PDB file of C-alpha atoms and ligand atoms in Angstrom:
ATOM      1  CA  MET A  39       0.646  -0.347  -0.323  1.00  0.00           C
ATOM      2  CA  SER A  40       2.716   2.340  -0.745  1.00  0.00           C
ATOM      3  CA  GLY A  41       1.548   5.990  -1.215  1.00  0.00           C
ATOM      4  CA  LEU A  42      -0.785   5.209   1.065  1.00  0.00           C
ATOM      5  CA  PRO A  43      -1.579   6.112   4.951  1.00  0.00           C
ATOM      6  CA  PRO A  44      -2.662   3.656   7.249  1.00  0.00           C
ATOM      7  CA  VAL A  45      -6.400   5.830   7.933  1.00  0.00           C
ATOM      8  CA  LEU A  46      -7.958   8.022   5.587  1.00  0.00           C
ATOM      9  CA  LEU A  47     -10.435  10.219   6.764  1.00  0.00           C
ATOM     10  CA  LEU A  48     -13.487  11.540   4.674  1.00  0.00           C
ATOM     11  CA  ASP A  49     -16.078  14.062   4.213  1.00  0.00           C
ATOM     12  CA  LEU A  50     -19.178  13.239   2.737  1.00  0.00           C
ATOM     13  CA  ASP A  51     -21.149  16.006   1.697  1.00  0.00           C
ATOM     14  CA  ASP A  52     -19.566  17.239  -1.602  1.00  0.00           C
ATOM     15  CA  THR A  53     -16.504  14.902  -1.619  1.00  0.00           C
ATOM     16  CA  ILE A  54     -17.883  11.026  -1.782  1.00  0.00           C
ATOM     17  CA  LEU A  55     -22.003  12.872  -3.020  1.00  0.00           C
ATOM     18  CA  ASP A  56     -21.928  15.570  -5.213  1.00  0.00           C
ATOM     19  CA  LEU A  57     -24.037  17.179  -3.590  1.00  0.00           C
ATOM     20  CA  SER A  58     -24.409  20.756  -3.898  1.00  0.00           C
ATOM     21  CA  ARG A  59     -24.754  20.215  -7.291  1.00  0.00           C
ATOM     22  CA  SER A  60     -27.202  17.492  -7.227  1.00  0.00           C
ATOM     23  CA  ALA A  61     -29.113  20.023  -5.608  1.00  0.00           C
ATOM     24  CA  GLN A  62     -29.122  23.034  -7.707  1.00  0.00           C
ATOM     25  CA  ARG A  63     -30.235  20.441 -10.961  1.00  0.00           C
ATOM     26  CA  LEU A  64     -33.182  19.628  -8.191  1.00  0.00           C
ATOM     27  CA  TRP A  65     -33.813  23.590  -7.704  1.00  0.00           C
ATOM     28  CA  THR A  66     -34.000  23.991 -10.863  1.00  0.00           C
ATOM     29  CA  THR A  67     -36.560  20.517 -12.613  1.00  0.00           C
ATOM     30  CA  LEU A  68     -38.764  22.388  -9.769  1.00  0.00           C
ATOM     31  CA  CYS A  69     -39.064  25.775 -10.884  1.00  0.00           C
ATOM     32  CA  HIS A  70     -39.527  24.393 -14.433  1.00  0.00           C
ATOM     33  CA  ARG A  71     -42.498  22.826 -12.751  1.00  0.00           C
ATOM     34  CA  PHE A  72     -43.680  24.756 -10.594  1.00  0.00           C
ATOM     35  CA  ALA A  73     -43.801  28.150 -12.918  1.00  0.00           C
ATOM     36  CA  PRO A  74     -47.262  26.861 -14.434  1.00  0.00           C
ATOM     37  CA  ASP A  75     -49.145  27.256 -11.054  1.00  0.00           C
ATOM     38  CA  LEU A  76     -47.480  30.093  -9.974  1.00  0.00           C
ATOM     39  CA  ALA A  77     -47.940  33.722 -10.380  1.00  0.00           C
ATOM     40  CA  PRO A  78     -49.120  34.783 -13.851  1.00  0.00           C
ATOM     41  CA  GLY A  79     -45.761  35.256 -15.000  1.00  0.00           C
ATOM     42  CA  THR A  80     -43.426  33.913 -12.981  1.00  0.00           C
ATOM     43  CA  ASP A  81     -40.218  33.220 -15.092  1.00  0.00           C
ATOM     44  CA  PRO A  82     -38.740  29.897 -13.937  1.00  0.00           C
ATOM     45  CA  GLU A  83     -35.000  31.418 -14.540  1.00  0.00           C
ATOM     46  CA  SER A  84     -34.988  34.450 -12.807  1.00  0.00           C
ATOM     47  CA  LEU A  85     -37.405  32.116  -9.212  1.00  0.00           C
ATOM     48  CA  LEU A  86     -34.267  30.492  -9.554  1.00  0.00           C
ATOM     49  CA  ALA A  87     -31.827  32.802  -9.757  1.00  0.00           C
ATOM     50  CA  ALA A  88     -33.443  34.293  -7.139  1.00  0.00           C
ATOM     51  CA  LEU A  89     -33.498  31.132  -4.832  1.00  0.00           C
ATOM     52  CA  ARG A  90     -29.356  31.070  -5.157  1.00  0.00           C
ATOM     53  CA  GLU A  91     -29.573  34.323  -4.177  1.00  0.00           C
ATOM     54  CA  ALA A  92     -32.161  33.439  -1.246  1.00  0.00           C
ATOM     55  CA  THR A  93     -30.370  30.224  -0.551  1.00  0.00           C
ATOM     56  CA  ALA A  94     -26.591  32.358  -0.277  1.00  0.00           C
ATOM     57  CA  THR A  95     -28.054  35.162   1.584  1.00  0.00           C
ATOM     58  CA  PHE A  96     -29.500  32.518   4.665  1.00  0.00           C
ATOM     59  CA  TRP A  97     -26.674  30.611   5.010  1.00  0.00           C
ATOM     60  CA  ARG A  98     -23.885  34.164   4.692  1.00  0.00           C
ATOM     61  CA  ASP A  99     -26.171  34.496   7.482  1.00  0.00           C
ATOM     62  CA  GLY A 100     -24.399  33.024  11.064  1.00  0.00           C
ATOM     63  CA  GLU A 101     -27.389  32.627  13.602  1.00  0.00           C
ATOM     64  CA  ALA A 102     -29.244  31.379  10.125  1.00  0.00           C
ATOM     65  CA  ARG A 103     -26.625  29.149   9.698  1.00  0.00           C
ATOM     66  CA  ARG A 104     -27.008  28.000  13.035  1.00  0.00           C
ATOM     67  CA  TRP A 105     -29.955  26.231  13.480  1.00  0.00           C
ATOM     68  CA  GLY A 106     -30.307  26.298   9.228  1.00  0.00           C
ATOM     69  CA  VAL A 107     -27.557  22.581   9.252  1.00  0.00           C
ATOM     70  CA  PHE A 108     -29.962  20.850  12.345  1.00  0.00           C
ATOM     71  CA  ASP A 109     -33.635  22.041  10.416  1.00  0.00           C
ATOM     72  CA  LEU A 110     -32.763  22.003   6.445  1.00  0.00           C
ATOM     73  CA  GLU A 111     -36.340  21.099   5.942  1.00  0.00           C
ATOM     74  CA  ARG A 112     -37.899  24.357   7.671  1.00  0.00           C
ATOM     75  CA  ALA A 113     -34.179  25.948   6.665  1.00  0.00           C
ATOM     76  CA  ARG A 114     -36.096  25.730   2.818  1.00  0.00           C
ATOM     77  CA  ARG A 115     -38.881  26.856   3.991  1.00  0.00           C
ATOM     78  CA  VAL A 116     -36.962  30.144   5.077  1.00  0.00           C
ATOM     79  CA  ILE A 117     -34.785  29.852   1.060  1.00  0.00           C
ATOM     80  CA  ALA A 118     -37.922  29.587  -1.117  1.00  0.00           C
ATOM     81  CA  ALA A 119     -40.413  32.742   1.037  1.00  0.00           C
ATOM     82  CA  ASP A 120     -37.835  34.646   0.627  1.00  0.00           C
ATOM     83  CA  ALA A 121     -37.698  33.783  -3.237  1.00  0.00           C
ATOM     84  CA  PHE A 122     -40.792  34.054  -3.502  1.00  0.00           C
ATOM     85  CA  SER A 123     -40.995  36.780  -1.673  1.00  0.00           C
ATOM     86  CA  ARG A 124     -38.876  38.625  -4.255  1.00  0.00           C
ATOM     87  CA  THR A 125     -39.903  37.594  -7.851  1.00  0.00           C
ATOM     88  CA  GLY A 126     -43.338  37.865  -6.668  1.00  0.00           C
ATOM     89  CA  ALA A 127     -43.934  34.421  -7.653  1.00  0.00           C
ATOM     90  CA  GLY A 128     -46.786  33.812  -4.848  1.00  0.00           C
ATOM     91  CA  SER A 129     -47.667  33.713  -0.987  1.00  0.00           C
ATOM     92  CA  GLY A 130     -45.354  32.125   1.521  1.00  0.00           C
ATOM     93  CA  VAL A 131     -48.232  28.192   1.570  1.00  0.00           C
ATOM     94  CA  ALA A 132     -46.967  28.188  -2.376  1.00  0.00           C
ATOM     95  CA  ALA A 133     -42.700  29.247  -1.590  1.00  0.00           C
ATOM     96  CA  PHE A 134     -43.336  25.575   1.785  1.00  0.00           C
ATOM     97  CA  ALA A 135     -44.918  23.608  -0.778  1.00  0.00           C
ATOM     98  CA  PHE A 136     -42.118  24.509  -2.955  1.00  0.00           C
ATOM     99  CA  ALA A 137     -39.860  24.410  -0.203  1.00  0.00           C
ATOM    100  CA  ASP A 138     -41.630  20.394   1.128  1.00  0.00           C
ATOM    101  CA  THR A 139     -41.707  19.133  -2.518  1.00  0.00           C
ATOM    102  CA  PHE A 140     -37.133  19.581  -2.040  1.00  0.00           C
ATOM    103  CA  SER A 141     -37.144  18.013   0.527  1.00  0.00           C
ATOM    104  CA  ARG A 142     -39.781  14.934  -0.201  1.00  0.00           C
ATOM    105  CA  GLU A 143     -37.667  14.826  -3.768  1.00  0.00           C
ATOM    106  CA  ARG A 144     -33.523  15.525  -1.660  1.00  0.00           C
ATOM    107  CA  LEU A 145     -33.040  12.644  -1.844  1.00  0.00           C
ATOM    108  CA  ASP A 146     -33.662  11.027  -4.560  1.00  0.00           C
ATOM    109  CA  SER A 147     -31.727  13.629  -6.706  1.00  0.00           C
ATOM    110  CA  ILE A 148     -28.350  13.216  -4.997  1.00  0.00           C
ATOM    111  CA  GLU A 149     -25.414  11.043  -6.765  1.00  0.00           C
ATOM    112  CA  PRO A 150     -22.703   9.799  -5.659  1.00  0.00           C
ATOM    113  CA  PHE A 151     -18.680  11.324  -7.202  1.00  0.00           C
ATOM    114  CA  PRO A 152     -18.126   8.780 -10.452  1.00  0.00           C
ATOM    115  CA  GLY A 153     -16.164   6.354  -9.239  1.00  0.00           C
ATOM    116  CA  ALA A 154     -16.320   7.578  -5.297  1.00  0.00           C
ATOM    117  CA  ILE A 155     -17.766   4.550  -3.966  1.00  0.00           C
ATOM    118  CA  GLU A 156     -15.484   1.834  -5.577  1.00  0.00           C
ATOM    119  CA  THR A 157     -13.026   3.965  -4.649  1.00  0.00           C
ATOM    120  CA  LEU A 158     -13.509   3.662  -1.095  1.00  0.00           C
ATOM    121  CA  ASP A 159     -13.925  -0.163  -1.757  1.00  0.00           C
ATOM    122  CA  THR A 160      -9.833  -0.364  -3.789  1.00  0.00           C
ATOM    123  CA  LEU A 161      -8.654   1.715  -1.242  1.00  0.00           C
ATOM    124  CA  ARG A 162      -9.506  -1.233   1.793  1.00  0.00           C
ATOM    125  CA  GLU A 163      -9.097  -3.678   0.221  1.00  0.00           C
ATOM    126  CA  ARG A 164      -5.795  -2.383  -0.374  1.00  0.00           C
ATOM    127  CA  GLY A 165      -5.705  -1.884   3.442  1.00  0.00           C
ATOM    128  CA  VAL A 166      -6.628   1.051   4.069  1.00  0.00           C
ATOM    129  CA  ARG A 167      -8.825   2.063   7.069  1.00  0.00           C
ATOM    130  CA  LEU A 168     -11.516   4.382   5.950  1.00  0.00           C
ATOM    131  CA  GLY A 169     -13.239   7.215   8.714  1.00  0.00           C
ATOM    132  CA  LEU A 170     -15.980   9.194   7.711  1.00  0.00           C
ATOM    133  CA  VAL A 171     -15.850  12.368   9.530  1.00  0.00           C
ATOM    134  CA  THR A 172     -19.555  14.539   8.578  1.00  0.00           C
ATOM    135  CA  ASN A 173     -21.494  18.056  10.008  1.00  0.00           C
ATOM    136  CA  GLY A 174     -24.572  17.375   9.951  1.00  0.00           C
ATOM    137  CA  ARG A 175     -27.648  16.625  12.109  1.00  0.00           C
ATOM    138  CA  SER A 176     -27.790  12.399  12.791  1.00  0.00           C
ATOM    139  CA  LYS A 177     -31.111  11.755  10.368  1.00  0.00           C
ATOM    140  CA  THR A 178     -30.143  13.696   7.354  1.00  0.00           C
ATOM    141  CA  GLN A 179     -26.594  11.810   6.937  1.00  0.00           C
ATOM    142  CA  ARG A 180     -27.532   8.144   8.262  1.00  0.00           C
ATOM    143  CA  GLU A 181     -30.048   8.358   5.716  1.00  0.00           C
ATOM    144  CA  LYS A 182     -27.143   9.102   2.980  1.00  0.00           C
ATOM    145  CA  ILE A 183     -24.907   6.516   4.585  1.00  0.00           C
ATOM    146  CA  GLU A 184     -28.392   3.792   3.920  1.00  0.00           C
ATOM    147  CA  ARG A 185     -28.988   4.801  -0.153  1.00  0.00           C
ATOM    148  CA  PHE A 186     -25.265   4.315  -0.563  1.00  0.00           C
ATOM    149  CA  GLU A 187     -25.100   1.206   1.392  1.00  0.00           C
ATOM    150  CA  LEU A 188     -21.655   3.692   3.142  1.00  0.00           C
ATOM    151  CA  GLY A 189     -22.142   2.307   6.946  1.00  0.00           C
ATOM    152  CA  SER A 190     -20.453  -1.551   6.476  1.00  0.00           C
ATOM    153  CA  ARG A 191     -17.726   0.457   4.255  1.00  0.00           C
ATOM    154  CA  PHE A 192     -15.972   2.285   7.390  1.00  0.00           C
ATOM    155  CA  ASP A 193     -14.110   1.623  10.270  1.00  0.00           C
ATOM    156  CA  ALA A 194     -16.000   4.234  12.286  1.00  0.00           C
ATOM    157  CA  ILE A 195     -18.220   7.154  11.362  1.00  0.00           C
ATOM    158  CA  ALA A 196     -18.868  10.402  13.079  1.00  0.00           C
ATOM    159  CA  ILE A 197     -21.274  12.364  12.617  1.00  0.00           C
ATOM    160  CA  GLU A 198     -21.409  16.019  14.661  1.00  0.00           C
ATOM    161  CA  GLU A 199     -25.025  15.156  15.911  1.00  0.00           C
ATOM    162  CA  GLU A 200     -23.783  12.249  17.999  1.00  0.00           C
ATOM    163  CA  VAL A 201     -20.382  13.092  18.938  1.00  0.00           C
ATOM    164  CA  GLY A 202     -21.654  16.619  20.053  1.00  0.00           C
ATOM    165  CA  PHE A 203     -18.932  18.562  17.625  1.00  0.00           C
ATOM    166  CA  GLY A 204     -18.020  18.805  14.630  1.00  0.00           C
ATOM    167  CA  LYS A 205     -15.450  19.875  12.078  1.00  0.00           C
ATOM    168  CA  PRO A 206     -13.273  22.098  11.795  1.00  0.00           C
ATOM    169  CA  ASP A 207     -13.973  21.264  16.458  1.00  0.00           C
ATOM    170  CA  VAL A 208     -10.316  19.005  16.854  1.00  0.00           C
ATOM    171  CA  ARG A 209     -12.342  16.784  19.379  1.00  0.00           C
ATOM    172  CA  VAL A 210     -13.475  15.578  16.412  1.00  0.00           C
ATOM    173  CA  PHE A 211     -10.971  14.693  14.616  1.00  0.00           C
ATOM    174  CA  ARG A 212      -9.563  13.185  18.304  1.00  0.00           C
ATOM    175  CA  HIS A 213     -13.260  11.352  19.024  1.00  0.00           C
ATOM    176  CA  VAL A 214     -12.569   9.158  14.870  1.00  0.00           C
ATOM    177  CA  LEU A 215      -8.886   8.890  15.219  1.00  0.00           C
ATOM    178  CA  SER A 216      -8.683   7.438  18.661  1.00  0.00           C
ATOM    179  CA  ARG A 217     -11.991   4.610  17.565  1.00  0.00           C
ATOM    180  CA  LEU A 218      -9.362   3.611  15.262  1.00  0.00           C
ATOM    181  CA  ASP A 219      -6.636   3.404  17.348  1.00  0.00           C
ATOM    182  CA  ALA A 220      -4.631   5.964  15.057  1.00  0.00           C
ATOM    183  CA  ALA A 221      -2.132   8.931  15.250  1.00  0.00           C
ATOM    184  CA  PRO A 222      -2.846  11.617  13.675  1.00  0.00           C
ATOM    185  CA  CYS A 223       0.100  10.813  11.868  1.00  0.00           C
ATOM    186  CA  ASP A 224      -1.008   7.560  10.742  1.00  0.00           C
ATOM    187  CA  ALA A 225      -4.594   9.905   8.838  1.00  0.00           C
ATOM    188  CA  TRP A 226      -5.368  12.426   5.842  1.00  0.00           C
ATOM    189  CA  MET A 227      -8.375  13.958   6.048  1.00  0.00           C
ATOM    190  CA  VAL A 228     -10.082  14.529   2.404  1.00  0.00           C
ATOM    191  CA  GLY A 229     -13.304  16.642   1.852  1.00  0.00           C
ATOM    192  CA  ASP A 230     -13.899  20.487   0.043  1.00  0.00           C
ATOM    193  CA  ASN A 231     -14.672  22.189   3.377  1.00  0.00           C
ATOM    194  CA  LEU A 232     -11.971  24.690   3.542  1.00  0.00           C
ATOM    195  CA  GLU A 233     -13.108  25.533   6.904  1.00  0.00           C
ATOM    196  CA  ALA A 234     -13.915  22.700   8.348  1.00  0.00           C
ATOM    197  CA  ASP A 235     -11.577  19.837   6.641  1.00  0.00           C
ATOM    198  CA  ILE A 236      -8.809  21.630   5.934  1.00  0.00           C
ATOM    199  CA  ALA A 237      -7.901  23.675   8.851  1.00  0.00           C
ATOM    200  CA  GLY A 238      -9.401  21.596  10.296  1.00  0.00           C
ATOM    201  CA  ALA A 239      -7.511  18.747  10.198  1.00  0.00           C
ATOM    202  CA  ARG A 240      -4.280  20.106  10.024  1.00  0.00           C
ATOM    203  CA  SER A 241      -5.262  22.219  13.634  1.00  0.00           C
ATOM    204  CA  ALA A 242      -5.490  18.726  14.358  1.00  0.00           C
ATOM    205  CA  GLY A 243      -2.019  17.361  12.396  1.00  0.00           C
ATOM    206  CA  VAL A 244      -3.863  15.448  10.575  1.00  0.00           C
ATOM    207  CA  HIS A 245      -3.242  16.057   6.555  1.00  0.00           C
ATOM    208  CA  ALA A 246      -5.375  17.410   4.312  1.00  0.00           C
ATOM    209  CA  ILE A 247      -6.319  17.117   0.888  1.00  0.00           C
ATOM    210  CA  TRP A 248      -8.942  19.295  -0.566  1.00  0.00           C
ATOM    211  CA  HIS A 249     -11.207  17.990  -2.808  1.00  0.00           C
ATOM    212  CA  ASP A 250     -11.424  21.233  -5.383  1.00  0.00           C
ATOM    213  CA  PHE A 251     -13.746  18.915  -7.184  1.00  0.00           C
ATOM    214  CA  GLU A 252     -14.905  22.770  -9.202  1.00  0.00           C
ATOM    215  CA  SER A 253     -11.879  23.097 -10.330  1.00  0.00           C
ATOM    216  CA  ARG A 254     -11.709  26.670  -8.677  1.00  0.00           C
ATOM    217  CA  GLY A 255      -8.696  26.084  -7.228  1.00  0.00           C
ATOM    218  CA  LEU A 256      -6.844  28.003  -4.206  1.00  0.00           C
ATOM    219  CA  PRO A 257      -8.908  31.519  -3.101  1.00  0.00           C
ATOM    220  CA  GLU A 258      -6.576  34.588  -1.232  1.00  0.00           C
ATOM    221  CA  ASP A 259      -8.503  34.016   1.474  1.00  0.00           C
ATOM    222  CA  ALA A 260      -8.872  30.562   1.966  1.00  0.00           C
ATOM    223  CA  PRO A 261      -7.972  28.986   5.989  1.00  0.00           C
ATOM    224  CA  ALA A 262      -5.943  27.088   5.898  1.00  0.00           C
ATOM    225  CA  THR A 263      -3.477  25.636   3.249  1.00  0.00           C
ATOM    226  CA  PRO A 264      -3.922  21.982   2.067  1.00  0.00           C
ATOM    227  CA  ASP A 265      -1.185  19.775   1.656  1.00  0.00           C
ATOM    228  CA  ARG A 266      -2.277  18.720  -1.586  1.00  0.00           C
ATOM    229  CA  VAL A 267      -4.858  19.108  -3.708  1.00  0.00           C
ATOM    230  CA  VAL A 268      -7.786  16.237  -5.979  1.00  0.00           C
ATOM    231  CA  ARG A 269      -9.168  17.049  -7.595  1.00  0.00           C
ATOM    232  CA  ALA A 270     -11.540  13.138  -7.147  1.00  0.00           C
ATOM    233  CA  ILE A 271     -11.072  11.247  -4.713  1.00  0.00           C
ATOM    234  CA  LEU A 272     -10.228   8.495  -7.990  1.00  0.00           C
ATOM    235  CA  GLU A 273      -7.664  10.245  -7.493  1.00  0.00           C
ATOM    236  CA  LEU A 274      -5.908   9.280  -4.099  1.00  0.00           C
ATOM    237  CA  LEU A 275      -4.912   5.720  -6.255  1.00  0.00           C
ATOM    238  CA  GLU A 276      -2.911   7.341  -8.143  1.00  0.00           C
ATOM    239  CA  GLY A 277      -0.446   7.436  -4.921  1.00  0.00           C
TER     240      GLY A 277
HETATM  241 MG1   MG B 284     -18.578  18.901   2.183  1.00  0.00          MG
END
């Protein structure tokens, strides 16, 4: 297993699962599906743009982010209501129906990145022990873990709500490393979030690999510099 560490820690959302882009696809589908039944003249593309703006506004707000990550259904209602109000697409009731449809269809809209699941299996075949380190609510993350049969692929799973703290808190890294009976120097962490995954891992003394799945490049104001950048976790097998 040259070139690979004894332990690999992985983030779930936007590292194994293609989450953000599948959300955009579902918002787009729903805008086109709902537009004919909304206020006359509602343009699906304008509604989509308003949803993007409302989403960015919501998640930029520290207080909203704190509760939103644990109550995504309510967060989506707030975001949709804001977008509907900005565009005059319809009432709050219509916005809530739109958001609730998204919540119902969300799980089925998610796909893993191409080759991601196979990469996990190959890493295990090569003797790497795997830890899943993910922020968010137990119910939401467990649904995804079950749907993609990830539970049996990991030697340890740490979910923010279950553990009591989330990335970038170093305690979550210490927690999962202790469950894997590993030291920080034995492990790599791979994730897409420069604050949670990269700054967090580096604070914990873990080799940090940034999953730059959109090929954006490292921003100037990055909170931490990763030790390595990959565009797909498949690249980890290349050494
Ligand atoms: Mg992520």
